[in-house]
Amino acid sequence: MKNKHLLSLSLFICVCTMLTAQEIAIIPRPAHLTVEEGCFKFDNRLKAKVPPYQGDSVRILFDAFKNEFRKATDIRISPTRRDAEAAIILELNRQLPAEGYHLNVSTKQIRIEAARPAGFYYALQTLKQLMPRNVMAGVPAPSHEEWSIPAVSIKDTPRFEWRGFMLDEGRHFFGKDEIKRVIDMMATYKMNRFHWHLTEDQGWRIEIKKYPRLTEIGAWRNSNTLTYGSVKTDTERYGGFYSRKDIKEIVDYARQRFIEIIPEIDIPGHSQAAVAAYPEFLSCDPENPHEVWLSQGISTDVINVAHPKAMQFAKDVIDELTDLFPFGYIHLGGDECPTDKWKKNEDCKRLLKEIGSDNFRDLQIYFYKQLKDYMATKPADKQRQLIFWNEVLHGNTDILGNDITIMAWVGANQAARQAATRGMHTILTPQIPYYINRKQSNLPTEPMSQGHGTETVEAVYNYQPMKDVDEKLQPYYKGVQANFWTEWVTTPSVLEYLMLPRLAAVAEAGWTPQDKRNYEDFKTRICRDAMLYELKGWNYGKHIMK
């Protein structure tokens, strides 16, 4: 396999003049791409002109690019202030969208235009994709006879502002190094939102200074395996969490790649690990024993939303999340929240009566309303938009207002349309086929996970976001997201195997105009990335990678 990839790499160095638009393997496919005549040939030394920008951010990202580029090609790039000397010119164009760019490669010069640092970053990602995959991997090539790229004209901007991936670490914990690998995979395909599901019934994964028992107790359980059907516990002491130092390091790593992190603290449902840590005020029945859950499925051990200390707990956690994640959103969950224990708790029944409802689901909405109001009291730089799973639409969401975002997963198309009709922003993350933890084939070699193997690369790719949505509602659709739940997935190797190459299929749906998307064309391009995955040491599904 590796020899085959190295051969194709060597051939690519020499034959760029023979490439057509279909053979240029850029993922996601640009909005507009024209192949011109000839190639740009790199000298061993060349000069680049970089515009001044606030905080020197464009220069910093270009310095990172040129260091990686030199490592892979041995080509040195030095600065110049003169256009006539520059082989690479970065130029500000304030008329372009924030993430858009123009990339023009002629036989004599590479010119990049963008309005913001993100646009320059994505243009440089595209530039690397015009070269052999070792350049993207940052790995030296087997030979350095001549480096060249085809002359092209690219005008590009993403279709959607939200191009996301969610990873559940409540069920299984993967650690800081693997999270950085995931972020690298996302950056490769111009994805820009990492939704980090950090708490669950089965584990609490983030240090909260004010509540140390969340990680002392809530981050650990007495089995790696989660029971389901005939599957039993293994009595292994299992767990882990991210310290505040870890979080800050990962946040910085993501920001350098223009990825925002959206932390999810799932409350008041999916919260048994938190309840086990502080049962005296989080549980509806503190007189009973509580432990971090050892099963899959939906626990009924939810937070007692009528207890004043539970509300203060949620506010305190939000305060610390706001300090740790300097981005625009916090996700508070909202899915699969059983009301069984609320119905038996006198304080919850009394609160329901006070708010004038007989629908216990409205206790959850009332809980969120208090947190939303609390968020509004913060200074502007500390305020965050709140995101919820679409089950919150089952309650009286009128009290929440419409300035929330709904993540549509179950009955996604209908739920997203319902949210948009109410004036709420929405993100499409349909369980079928965007839950890419599900098996991607029905082969017996497929690792244990959910699904029946019908969520193939082709099925994921062929989902059409915002299909048949009324033009008046389309502005409320923020974008798309792939989700990865880890009930069955216990190791980084299986995580990567199920992610790739399906992550790229979702990324292209988020970036490329629908009329430019074509599965057969994508399949031809994605096969080139087998070399990238091999060089990076990323595991991946090889079903279509031929």
PDB file of N, CA and C in Angstrom, residues 197-200 204 264-271 303 331-335 368 389 485:
ATOM      1  N   HIS A 197     -19.065  16.755  23.616  1.00  0.00           N
ATOM      2  CA  HIS A 197     -20.057  16.218  24.557  1.00  0.00           C
ATOM      3  C   HIS A 197     -19.299  15.673  25.767  1.00  0.00           C
ATOM      4  N   LEU A 198     -19.281  16.454  26.846  1.00  0.00           N
ATOM      5  CA  LEU A 198     -18.350  16.208  27.948  1.00  0.00           C
ATOM      6  C   LEU A 198     -18.971  15.561  29.179  1.00  0.00           C
ATOM      7  N   THR A 199     -20.282  15.442  29.214  1.00  0.00           N
ATOM      8  CA  THR A 199     -20.906  14.846  30.399  1.00  0.00           C
ATOM      9  C   THR A 199     -22.014  13.891  29.985  1.00  0.00           C
ATOM     10  N   GLU A 200     -22.193  12.875  30.814  1.00  0.00           N
ATOM     11  CA  GLU A 200     -23.185  11.836  30.535  1.00  0.00           C
ATOM     12  C   GLU A 200     -23.564  11.130  31.829  1.00  0.00           C
ATOM     13  N   TRP A 204     -18.420  12.146  33.828  1.00  0.00           N
ATOM     14  CA  TRP A 204     -18.259  13.612  33.765  1.00  0.00           C
ATOM     15  C   TRP A 204     -16.789  13.870  33.462  1.00  0.00           C
ATOM     16  N   GLU A 264     -20.573  20.777  25.566  1.00  0.00           N
ATOM     17  CA  GLU A 264     -21.925  20.368  25.946  1.00  0.00           C
ATOM     18  C   GLU A 264     -21.917  19.778  27.347  1.00  0.00           C
ATOM     19  N   ILE A 265     -22.692  20.382  28.215  1.00  0.00           N
ATOM     20  CA  ILE A 265     -22.974  19.856  29.539  1.00  0.00           C
ATOM     21  C   ILE A 265     -24.446  19.450  29.509  1.00  0.00           C
ATOM     22  N   ASP A 266     -24.712  18.162  29.463  1.00  0.00           N
ATOM     23  CA  ASP A 266     -26.067  17.662  29.264  1.00  0.00           C
ATOM     24  C   ASP A 266     -26.811  17.666  30.589  1.00  0.00           C
ATOM     25  N   ILE A 267     -27.712  18.630  30.743  1.00  0.00           N
ATOM     26  CA  ILE A 267     -28.517  18.775  31.960  1.00  0.00           C
ATOM     27  C   ILE A 267     -29.930  19.193  31.558  1.00  0.00           C
ATOM     28  N   PRO A 268     -30.955  18.784  32.284  1.00  0.00           N
ATOM     29  CA  PRO A 268     -30.965  17.987  33.519  1.00  0.00           C
ATOM     30  C   PRO A 268     -31.005  16.476  33.287  1.00  0.00           C
ATOM     31  N   GLY A 269     -31.226  16.023  32.040  1.00  0.00           N
ATOM     32  CA  GLY A 269     -31.161  14.593  31.749  1.00  0.00           C
ATOM     33  C   GLY A 269     -29.747  14.168  31.448  1.00  0.00           C
ATOM     34  N   HIS A 270     -29.536  12.868  31.261  1.00  0.00           N
ATOM     35  CA  HIS A 270     -28.199  12.323  30.991  1.00  0.00           C
ATOM     36  C   HIS A 270     -27.191  12.830  32.031  1.00  0.00           C
ATOM     37  N   SER A 271     -27.597  12.884  33.271  1.00  0.00           N
ATOM     38  CA  SER A 271     -26.782  13.532  34.316  1.00  0.00           C
ATOM     39  C   SER A 271     -26.512  12.642  35.523  1.00  0.00           C
ATOM     40  N   ILE A 303     -31.511  15.356  37.160  1.00  0.00           N
ATOM     41  CA  ILE A 303     -31.308  16.401  38.166  1.00  0.00           C
ATOM     42  C   ILE A 303     -32.651  16.903  38.704  1.00  0.00           C
ATOM     43  N   HIS A 331     -23.744  24.301  24.685  1.00  0.00           N
ATOM     44  CA  HIS A 331     -24.825  23.340  24.442  1.00  0.00           C
ATOM     45  C   HIS A 331     -25.251  22.762  25.796  1.00  0.00           C
ATOM     46  N   LEU A 332     -26.554  22.790  26.065  1.00  0.00           N
ATOM     47  CA  LEU A 332     -27.061  22.299  27.353  1.00  0.00           C
ATOM     48  C   LEU A 332     -27.848  20.998  27.226  1.00  0.00           C
ATOM     49  N   GLY A 333     -27.726  20.330  26.090  1.00  0.00           N
ATOM     50  CA  GLY A 333     -28.391  19.042  25.938  1.00  0.00           C
ATOM     51  C   GLY A 333     -29.879  19.216  25.674  1.00  0.00           C
ATOM     52  N   GLY A 334     -30.701  18.532  26.448  1.00  0.00           N
ATOM     53  CA  GLY A 334     -32.144  18.654  26.305  1.00  0.00           C
ATOM     54  C   GLY A 334     -32.823  17.432  25.738  1.00  0.00           C
ATOM     55  N   ASP A 335     -32.049  16.422  25.322  1.00  0.00           N
ATOM     56  CA  ASP A 335     -32.649  15.224  24.732  1.00  0.00           C
ATOM     57  C   ASP A 335     -32.920  14.173  25.812  1.00  0.00           C
ATOM     58  N   TYR A 368     -34.212  25.696  31.874  1.00  0.00           N
ATOM     59  CA  TYR A 368     -33.412  26.362  30.844  1.00  0.00           C
ATOM     60  C   TYR A 368     -33.676  27.872  30.811  1.00  0.00           C
ATOM     61  N   TRP A 389     -30.826  20.071  21.897  1.00  0.00           N
ATOM     62  CA  TRP A 389     -31.359  19.044  21.007  1.00  0.00           C
ATOM     63  C   TRP A 389     -32.839  19.324  20.761  1.00  0.00           C
ATOM     64  N   TRP A 485     -21.364   8.984  18.768  1.00  0.00           N
ATOM     65  CA  TRP A 485     -21.664   8.502  20.121  1.00  0.00           C
ATOM     66  C   TRP A 485     -20.842   7.239  20.401  1.00  0.00           C
TER      67      TRP A 485
END
